[in-house]
Amino acid sequence: MKSNFPINSFSKIETPFYYYDISLLRKTLDSLKEELAGHDNYHVHYAVKANANRRLLNIINEYGFGADCVSGGEIEAALGAGFTPDTIVFAGVGKSDKEINLALSAGISCFNVESIPELENIDRLAKEQKKVATVALRINPNIDAHTHSYITTGLSENKFGIDMSLIDKVLDKLSELKNVKFTGLHFHIGSQITDMDAFRSLAVRINDIQEVFYRRMIVVDSINVGGGLGVDYHNPDENPVPDFHEYIETFKKYLVLRPKQHLHFELGRSIICQCGSLISRVLYVKEGVNKKFAILDAGMTDLVRPALYQAYHKIENLTSSAPVEEYDVVGPICESSDCFGKAIELNAAERGDIFALRSAGAYGEIMASRYNCRELPKAYFSDAL
Ligand SMILES: *Cc1c(COP(=O)(O)O)cnc(C)c1O
């Protein structure tokens, strides 16, 4: 069965471009919101790095979610799209002075701090602005998320977070500094996590880590468990909305919250991935040795995930119902890694056919580059075609 795309509208638009299904985005946001109902102490901050398209940010903001930013630019994008500073958290292992100053001036709600030198620097800059910065400590919980090594972040070998073996030093430092105020703990173990066991392990580990703080009489106001919930890249039509219920329920069940404690989530991919597709035309069908290449006008500059992480995107030929043949689907960029998939079964393709690369809403448009002096892809929305 063919997926439901407005192919008549597509035929009039120059390719490649991103297409966002706004009703699916709303359905996804509704589903997440439903899971949070009745939990006033649960907060979601959308991870802006997954997709910072202004229109999409506006819609996510409409639902009352906050923003998780990892750069000054993302803070500006979030503010520009209407997110209020008190819902913005700022993470990242290498925050520059300029970015910290911007965040302090804007009055964001929390810096997620990853090292002692960063803590000292935020304290120094806050003092200059005569402010007290609210900080959470990003702890590296040493948990294997069982995902691709490039998107695993919660192992001791990764550059992220503070190892618990150093926590006494960090807490001593915190008690010395006057312009930072501790509010809670932050974690993020990786991305595209589909096995809830990883989140369960994180919850159980956080319970132990909390004990260390309470033994030292330190009140932890908030626990931020990061993001990382995965999506079904292989079956985007069967599973368009991720299982937020199972995800939230895992923390509800295994994470022991203290009275009045707030629980924060930073979901990116799971909110924005399935509503986006990269739409491209076939430039040429080229005969190779024992294979055929479908050469698209979209390349790794438009969607880098396959080249960067060997990621899978489902590919469909939207304009053919001819018998299925096998193709290597490639882009026009002068790199052998510019390949979207090998030996992909597709309805027989010819020049001009329109292909959809599915589940491209997250880490797609935002990662586009101008390599080869190519234009950046444009974006179109289902409710404004
Ligand atoms: C990337 C990131 C997220 C979002 O991850 P997803 O897998 O897209 O949900 C959340 N928090 C932090 C700190 C991140 O770096």
Tab-separated table of C-alpha atoms and ligand atoms in Angstrom:
chain	number	residue	atom	x	y	z
A	1	MET	CA	0.000	0.000	0.000
A	2	LYS	CA	1.229	3.471	-0.862
A	3	SER	CA	1.566	6.022	1.870
A	4	ASN	CA	-0.731	8.978	1.775
A	5	PHE	CA	1.139	11.935	0.257
A	6	PRO	CA	-0.318	14.905	-1.665
A	7	ILE	CA	1.466	13.839	-4.809
A	8	ASN	CA	-0.353	16.320	-7.065
A	9	SER	CA	0.991	19.189	-5.011
A	10	PHE	CA	4.455	17.635	-4.921
A	11	SER	CA	4.567	17.468	-8.715
A	12	LYS	CA	4.553	21.283	-8.871
A	13	ILE	CA	7.351	21.818	-6.335
A	14	GLU	CA	11.073	21.934	-7.017
A	15	THR	CA	12.885	19.078	-5.268
A	16	PRO	CA	14.499	18.221	-2.917
A	17	PHE	CA	12.412	19.515	-0.025
A	18	TYR	CA	11.213	18.516	3.414
A	19	TYR	CA	7.528	17.799	3.808
A	20	TYR	CA	5.960	17.943	7.269
A	21	ASP	CA	2.619	16.322	8.068
A	22	ILE	CA	1.208	18.816	10.560
A	23	SER	CA	-1.765	16.681	11.549
A	24	LEU	CA	0.603	13.851	12.496
A	25	LEU	CA	2.742	16.272	14.515
A	26	ARG	CA	-0.359	17.419	16.378
A	27	LYS	CA	-1.482	13.842	16.933
A	28	THR	CA	1.960	13.049	18.376
A	29	LEU	CA	1.901	16.085	20.660
A	30	ASP	CA	-1.653	15.245	21.780
A	31	SER	CA	-0.565	11.726	22.635
A	32	LEU	CA	2.394	12.944	24.693
A	33	LYS	CA	0.274	15.552	26.429
A	34	GLU	CA	-2.281	12.896	27.331
A	35	GLU	CA	0.413	10.845	29.091
A	36	LEU	CA	1.395	13.838	31.218
A	37	ALA	CA	-2.167	14.670	32.234
A	38	GLY	CA	-2.631	14.654	35.987
A	39	HIS	CA	1.096	15.012	36.649
A	40	ASP	CA	1.671	18.698	37.285
A	41	ASN	CA	5.255	17.931	38.312
A	42	TYR	CA	6.140	16.351	34.928
A	43	HIS	CA	7.611	18.690	32.325
A	44	VAL	CA	8.666	18.111	28.720
A	45	HIS	CA	11.339	20.238	27.076
A	46	TYR	CA	11.470	19.643	23.337
A	47	ALA	CA	15.081	19.067	22.220
A	48	VAL	CA	15.469	21.839	19.663
A	49	LYS	CA	18.520	20.218	18.098
A	50	ALA	CA	16.288	17.578	16.483
A	51	ASN	CA	14.591	20.201	14.319
A	52	ALA	CA	14.541	23.973	14.766
A	53	ASN	CA	12.164	24.808	11.910
A	54	ARG	CA	10.302	27.915	13.089
A	55	ARG	CA	6.817	26.713	12.120
A	56	LEU	CA	7.320	23.398	13.936
A	57	LEU	CA	8.729	25.135	17.019
A	58	ASN	CA	5.650	27.390	17.069
A	59	ILE	CA	3.338	24.374	17.105
A	60	ILE	CA	5.305	22.542	19.805
A	61	ASN	CA	5.278	25.707	21.914
A	62	GLU	CA	1.488	25.927	21.493
A	63	TYR	CA	1.184	22.675	23.436
A	64	GLY	CA	2.860	24.188	26.449
A	65	PHE	CA	6.119	22.275	26.246
A	66	GLY	CA	9.448	23.883	27.087
A	67	ALA	CA	12.694	23.817	25.093
A	68	ASP	CA	15.959	21.962	25.628
A	69	CYS	CA	18.769	23.896	23.956
A	70	VAL	CA	22.401	22.968	23.365
A	71	SER	CA	23.698	26.267	21.968
A	72	GLY	CA	23.123	30.009	22.075
A	73	GLY	CA	21.643	29.786	18.606
A	74	GLU	CA	19.064	27.283	19.798
A	75	ILE	CA	18.152	29.526	22.730
A	76	GLU	CA	17.567	32.357	20.252
A	77	ALA	CA	15.512	30.054	18.024
A	78	ALA	CA	13.392	28.925	20.976
A	79	LEU	CA	12.827	32.492	22.222
A	80	GLY	CA	12.020	33.603	18.682
A	81	ALA	CA	9.402	30.876	18.379
A	82	GLY	CA	7.667	31.979	21.577
A	83	PHE	CA	9.116	29.689	24.236
A	84	THR	CA	9.333	31.609	27.499
A	85	PRO	CA	12.767	31.718	29.191
A	86	ASP	CA	11.466	29.938	32.308
A	87	THR	CA	10.795	26.814	30.195
A	88	ILE	CA	14.231	26.742	28.557
A	89	VAL	CA	17.049	24.516	29.779
A	90	PHE	CA	20.586	24.749	28.397
A	91	ALA	CA	22.803	21.665	28.051
A	92	GLY	CA	26.093	20.971	26.305
A	93	VAL	CA	29.613	19.966	27.203
A	94	GLY	CA	31.219	23.108	25.736
A	95	LYS	CA	29.211	26.247	26.459
A	96	SER	CA	31.093	29.380	25.394
A	97	ASP	CA	31.144	32.641	27.384
A	98	LYS	CA	29.028	34.284	24.721
A	99	GLU	CA	26.403	31.559	24.977
A	100	ILE	CA	26.387	31.580	28.780
A	101	ASN	CA	25.992	35.360	28.808
A	102	LEU	CA	23.118	35.133	26.350
A	103	ALA	CA	21.409	32.518	28.511
A	104	LEU	CA	21.943	34.575	31.678
A	105	SER	CA	20.578	37.724	30.042
A	106	ALA	CA	17.544	35.863	28.742
A	107	GLY	CA	16.941	34.391	32.192
A	108	ILE	CA	16.618	30.741	31.193
A	109	SER	CA	15.453	28.290	33.856
A	110	CYS	CA	18.480	26.015	34.179
A	111	PHE	CA	22.023	25.319	33.007
A	112	ASN	CA	22.816	21.618	32.837
A	113	VAL	CA	26.459	21.673	33.884
A	114	GLU	CA	28.957	19.031	32.847
A	115	SER	CA	32.239	19.865	34.646
A	116	ILE	CA	33.891	21.843	37.443
A	117	PRO	CA	35.596	24.344	35.091
A	118	GLU	CA	32.203	25.024	33.487
A	119	LEU	CA	30.632	25.542	36.906
A	120	GLU	CA	33.358	28.052	37.801
A	121	ASN	CA	32.905	29.864	34.523
A	122	ILE	CA	29.108	30.155	34.872
A	123	ASP	CA	29.616	31.447	38.422
A	124	ARG	CA	32.104	34.072	37.195
A	125	LEU	CA	29.850	35.281	34.365
A	126	ALA	CA	26.745	35.294	36.587
A	127	LYS	CA	28.610	37.409	39.102
A	128	GLU	CA	29.474	39.920	36.356
A	129	GLN	CA	25.778	40.133	35.483
A	130	LYS	CA	24.886	40.313	39.181
A	131	LYS	CA	22.784	37.194	38.858
A	132	VAL	CA	22.550	33.759	40.389
A	133	ALA	CA	22.443	31.004	37.779
A	134	THR	CA	20.320	27.964	38.483
A	135	VAL	CA	22.275	24.829	37.659
A	136	ALA	CA	21.630	21.118	37.435
A	137	LEU	CA	24.502	18.675	37.390
A	138	ARG	CA	24.633	16.404	34.391
A	139	ILE	CA	25.686	13.053	35.771
A	140	ASN	CA	27.147	10.347	33.583
A	141	PRO	CA	25.277	7.285	34.869
A	142	ASN	CA	27.478	4.793	32.990
A	143	ILE	CA	24.526	3.062	31.358
A	144	ASP	CA	24.643	1.370	27.976
A	145	ALA	CA	21.709	2.561	25.893
A	146	HIS	CA	22.339	-0.239	23.356
A	147	THR	CA	22.074	2.138	20.457
A	148	HIS	CA	24.563	3.202	17.733
A	149	SER	CA	27.924	4.116	19.307
A	150	TYR	CA	27.764	7.645	17.820
A	151	ILE	CA	24.515	8.339	19.666
A	152	THR	CA	25.435	6.674	22.961
A	153	THR	CA	26.161	9.334	25.555
A	154	GLY	CA	25.764	7.760	28.993
A	155	LEU	CA	28.913	5.619	29.214
A	156	SER	CA	32.011	6.632	31.198
A	157	GLU	CA	34.020	6.596	27.972
A	158	ASN	CA	31.781	9.323	26.455
A	159	LYS	CA	32.652	13.003	26.866
A	160	PHE	CA	29.311	13.829	28.499
A	161	GLY	CA	28.422	14.429	32.136
A	162	ILE	CA	30.163	14.173	35.476
A	163	ASP	CA	31.296	10.794	36.751
A	164	MET	CA	29.964	9.928	40.200
A	165	SER	CA	33.525	9.244	41.395
A	166	LEU	CA	34.125	13.012	41.141
A	167	ILE	CA	30.886	14.111	42.764
A	168	ASP	CA	32.382	15.050	46.150
A	169	LYS	CA	34.765	17.468	44.460
A	170	VAL	CA	31.888	18.994	42.495
A	171	LEU	CA	29.703	19.397	45.581
A	172	ASP	CA	32.567	21.007	47.510
A	173	LYS	CA	33.034	23.425	44.635
A	174	LEU	CA	29.297	24.163	44.512
A	175	SER	CA	29.235	25.085	48.184
A	176	GLU	CA	32.059	27.608	47.602
A	177	LEU	CA	30.440	29.384	44.654
A	178	LYS	CA	27.997	32.193	45.403
A	179	ASN	CA	26.499	32.871	41.976
A	180	VAL	CA	25.285	29.401	41.118
A	181	LYS	CA	22.393	27.639	42.797
A	182	PHE	CA	21.969	23.882	42.628
A	183	THR	CA	18.520	22.695	41.601
A	184	GLY	CA	18.814	19.108	40.488
A	185	LEU	CA	20.255	16.281	38.458
A	186	HIS	CA	20.346	15.828	34.723
A	187	PHE	CA	20.927	12.708	32.633
A	188	HIS	CA	20.823	11.797	28.953
A	189	ILE	CA	21.983	8.328	27.973
A	190	GLY	CA	21.624	8.386	24.206
A	191	SER	CA	19.218	8.485	21.321
A	192	GLN	CA	16.964	6.158	19.308
A	193	ILE	CA	16.450	3.916	22.326
A	194	THR	CA	13.642	1.417	21.744
A	195	ASP	CA	14.283	-1.009	24.592
A	196	MET	CA	12.661	0.294	27.786
A	197	ASP	CA	15.195	-1.724	29.825
A	198	ALA	CA	17.731	1.072	29.243
A	199	PHE	CA	15.356	3.642	30.758
A	200	ARG	CA	14.516	1.281	33.597
A	201	SER	CA	18.244	0.902	34.358
A	202	LEU	CA	18.586	4.683	34.284
A	203	ALA	CA	15.680	5.118	36.731
A	204	VAL	CA	17.133	2.565	39.143
A	205	ARG	CA	20.573	4.180	38.896
A	206	ILE	CA	19.091	7.614	39.589
A	207	ASN	CA	17.500	6.236	42.766
A	208	ASP	CA	20.982	5.271	44.011
A	209	ILE	CA	22.516	8.568	42.929
A	210	GLN	CA	19.817	10.533	44.758
A	211	GLU	CA	20.780	8.738	47.981
A	212	VAL	CA	24.284	10.185	47.732
A	213	PHE	CA	22.849	13.710	47.630
A	214	TYR	CA	20.369	13.207	50.428
A	215	ARG	CA	23.046	11.615	52.627
A	216	ARG	CA	24.903	14.906	52.221
A	217	MET	CA	21.703	16.795	53.150
A	218	ILE	CA	21.391	18.264	49.668
A	219	VAL	CA	17.831	18.778	48.466
A	220	VAL	CA	17.272	17.784	44.851
A	221	ASP	CA	14.347	19.764	43.430
A	222	SER	CA	14.360	18.303	39.954
A	223	ILE	CA	15.325	15.176	38.102
A	224	ASN	CA	15.823	15.510	34.362
A	225	VAL	CA	16.036	12.152	32.604
A	226	GLY	CA	16.942	13.599	29.183
A	227	GLY	CA	15.491	12.265	25.960
A	228	GLY	CA	16.285	9.368	23.707
A	229	LEU	CA	12.995	7.608	23.038
A	230	GLY	CA	13.279	5.953	19.631
A	231	VAL	CA	10.907	5.664	16.686
A	232	ASP	CA	10.067	2.874	14.224
A	233	TYR	CA	12.085	3.778	11.136
A	234	HIS	CA	11.104	0.537	9.409
A	235	ASN	CA	7.333	0.935	9.782
A	236	PRO	CA	6.476	4.641	9.791
A	237	ASP	CA	2.909	4.039	8.595
A	238	GLU	CA	2.184	1.298	11.129
A	239	ASN	CA	3.805	3.179	14.035
A	240	PRO	CA	3.499	6.903	13.304
A	241	VAL	CA	3.253	7.870	17.001
A	242	PRO	CA	5.858	6.521	19.452
A	243	ASP	CA	4.724	4.684	22.565
A	244	PHE	CA	4.889	7.563	25.034
A	245	HIS	CA	2.748	5.587	27.466
A	246	GLU	CA	5.294	2.799	27.877
A	247	TYR	CA	8.105	5.366	28.149
A	248	ILE	CA	6.503	7.611	30.803
A	249	GLU	CA	5.199	4.555	32.641
A	250	THR	CA	8.743	3.146	32.935
A	251	PHE	CA	9.862	6.201	34.894
A	252	LYS	CA	6.624	6.347	36.855
A	253	LYS	CA	7.168	2.768	37.933
A	254	TYR	CA	10.914	2.640	38.607
A	255	LEU	CA	12.006	6.172	39.476
A	256	VAL	CA	11.434	7.079	43.111
A	257	LEU	CA	10.546	10.766	43.285
A	258	ARG	CA	10.793	12.610	46.577
A	259	PRO	CA	7.837	14.781	47.684
A	260	LYS	CA	7.573	17.970	45.579
A	261	GLN	CA	10.254	16.771	43.172
A	262	HIS	CA	9.858	17.722	39.516
A	263	LEU	CA	10.526	15.271	36.701
A	264	HIS	CA	11.760	16.645	33.385
A	265	PHE	CA	11.947	14.949	29.994
A	266	GLU	CA	13.842	16.196	26.945
A	267	LEU	CA	12.338	14.441	23.957
A	268	GLY	CA	13.464	15.369	20.467
A	269	ARG	CA	13.340	12.614	17.906
A	270	SER	CA	10.182	10.948	19.204
A	271	ILE	CA	8.206	14.187	18.835
A	272	ILE	CA	9.329	15.317	15.415
A	273	CYS	CA	10.691	12.341	13.472
A	274	GLN	CA	7.726	10.604	11.887
A	275	CYS	CA	5.979	13.749	10.641
A	276	GLY	CA	8.830	14.618	8.257
A	277	SER	CA	9.869	13.171	4.903
A	278	LEU	CA	12.533	14.244	2.464
A	279	ILE	CA	10.988	14.421	-1.000
A	280	SER	CA	13.270	14.010	-3.993
A	281	ARG	CA	13.156	13.345	-7.735
A	282	VAL	CA	15.034	10.661	-9.636
A	283	LEU	CA	17.575	12.347	-11.885
A	284	TYR	CA	18.846	9.217	-13.581
A	285	VAL	CA	18.511	5.483	-13.418
A	286	LYS	CA	22.013	4.229	-14.098
A	287	GLU	CA	23.021	0.687	-14.982
A	288	GLY	CA	25.944	-0.532	-12.869
A	289	VAL	CA	27.676	-3.904	-12.810
A	290	ASN	CA	24.991	-6.333	-11.647
A	291	LYS	CA	23.000	-3.490	-10.141
A	292	LYS	CA	21.002	-0.384	-10.844
A	293	PHE	CA	21.466	2.998	-9.246
A	294	ALA	CA	18.597	5.380	-8.659
A	295	ILE	CA	20.359	8.739	-8.567
A	296	LEU	CA	18.326	11.310	-6.644
A	297	ASP	CA	18.499	15.094	-6.585
A	298	ALA	CA	18.677	14.848	-2.774
A	299	GLY	CA	21.958	13.888	-1.182
A	300	MET	CA	23.798	13.672	2.107
A	301	THR	CA	23.765	17.470	2.262
A	302	ASP	CA	19.982	17.292	2.667
A	303	LEU	CA	19.843	14.216	4.912
A	304	VAL	CA	23.161	13.135	6.389
A	305	ARG	CA	22.003	10.415	8.797
A	306	PRO	CA	22.684	7.443	6.490
A	307	ALA	CA	26.206	8.721	5.726
A	308	LEU	CA	26.911	9.750	9.333
A	309	TYR	CA	25.387	6.924	11.373
A	310	GLN	CA	24.615	4.251	8.761
A	311	ALA	CA	21.017	5.104	9.607
A	312	TYR	CA	18.089	3.472	7.850
A	313	HIS	CA	15.316	5.488	6.233
A	314	LYS	CA	12.448	3.763	4.496
A	315	ILE	CA	12.403	4.791	0.841
A	316	GLU	CA	9.308	4.793	-1.365
A	317	ASN	CA	8.719	5.555	-5.024
A	318	LEU	CA	5.548	7.628	-4.802
A	319	THR	CA	4.903	7.830	-8.545
A	320	SER	CA	5.304	4.256	-9.742
A	321	SER	CA	3.315	1.102	-9.274
A	322	ALA	CA	5.434	-0.886	-11.733
A	323	PRO	CA	6.835	-4.256	-10.574
A	324	VAL	CA	9.461	-4.054	-7.846
A	325	GLU	CA	13.158	-3.941	-8.752
A	326	GLU	CA	16.324	-3.535	-6.704
A	327	TYR	CA	18.248	-0.270	-6.555
A	328	ASP	CA	21.110	1.355	-4.761
A	329	VAL	CA	19.579	4.739	-3.955
A	330	VAL	CA	22.263	7.423	-4.045
A	331	GLY	CA	22.640	11.196	-4.085
A	332	PRO	CA	24.630	13.492	-6.387
A	333	ILE	CA	27.366	14.463	-3.895
A	334	CYS	CA	30.980	13.608	-4.642
A	335	GLU	CA	31.373	11.164	-1.737
A	336	SER	CA	30.858	7.405	-1.800
A	337	SER	CA	29.068	7.647	1.533
A	338	ASP	CA	26.364	9.663	-0.232
A	339	CYS	CA	24.120	6.619	-0.370
A	340	PHE	CA	20.634	6.348	1.137
A	341	GLY	CA	20.354	2.589	0.848
A	342	LYS	CA	21.737	-0.456	-0.949
A	343	ALA	CA	19.698	-3.151	-2.729
A	344	ILE	CA	16.416	-1.426	-1.887
A	345	GLU	CA	13.270	-2.920	-3.382
A	346	LEU	CA	11.220	-0.224	-5.074
A	347	ASN	CA	8.552	0.046	-7.729
A	348	ALA	CA	10.547	0.321	-10.961
A	349	ALA	CA	11.898	3.840	-11.261
A	350	GLU	CA	12.434	6.217	-14.123
A	351	ARG	CA	13.724	9.758	-14.466
A	352	GLY	CA	11.336	12.222	-12.816
A	353	ASP	CA	9.821	9.787	-10.320
A	354	ILE	CA	9.242	11.245	-6.884
A	355	PHE	CA	10.779	9.419	-3.933
A	356	ALA	CA	10.015	9.881	-0.234
A	357	LEU	CA	12.671	9.227	2.409
A	358	ARG	CA	10.539	8.620	5.432
A	359	SER	CA	10.997	9.417	9.147
A	360	ALA	CA	13.235	12.354	8.317
A	361	GLY	CA	11.729	14.945	10.656
A	362	ALA	CA	14.449	14.563	13.281
A	363	TYR	CA	18.117	15.341	12.611
A	364	GLY	CA	17.248	15.889	8.940
A	365	GLU	CA	16.620	19.462	7.830
A	366	ILE	CA	18.586	20.844	10.780
A	367	MET	CA	21.712	18.903	9.778
A	368	ALA	CA	21.589	20.006	6.137
A	369	SER	CA	24.778	21.585	4.841
A	370	ARG	CA	25.880	23.612	1.844
A	371	TYR	CA	28.689	21.207	0.905
A	372	ASN	CA	29.287	21.242	-2.859
A	373	CYS	CA	27.753	24.767	-2.741
A	374	ARG	CA	24.315	23.220	-2.789
A	375	GLU	CA	21.198	25.090	-1.748
A	376	LEU	CA	19.659	24.198	1.588
A	377	PRO	CA	16.428	22.204	1.236
A	378	LYS	CA	13.169	24.117	1.675
A	379	ALA	CA	10.298	23.010	3.901
A	380	TYR	CA	6.602	22.610	3.068
A	381	PHE	CA	3.725	21.827	5.404
A	382	SER	CA	0.686	19.628	4.844
A	383	ASP	CA	-1.713	22.392	5.866
A	384	ALA	CA	-0.177	25.035	3.597
A	385	LEU	CA	0.429	23.416	0.222
B	1	LIG	C1	20.051	15.220	21.940
B	1	LIG	C2	19.599	15.448	23.314
B	1	LIG	C3	18.268	15.207	23.654
B	1	LIG	C4	17.240	14.675	22.691
B	1	LIG	O1	17.481	13.384	22.277
B	1	LIG	P1	16.414	12.599	21.381
B	1	LIG	O2	17.039	11.286	21.158
B	1	LIG	O3	16.235	13.364	20.134
B	1	LIG	O4	15.151	12.504	22.174
B	1	LIG	C5	17.897	15.464	24.959
B	1	LIG	N1	18.771	15.936	25.869
B	1	LIG	C6	20.047	16.204	25.566
B	1	LIG	C7	20.953	16.730	26.605
B	1	LIG	C8	20.509	15.961	24.277
B	1	LIG	O5	21.781	16.204	23.980
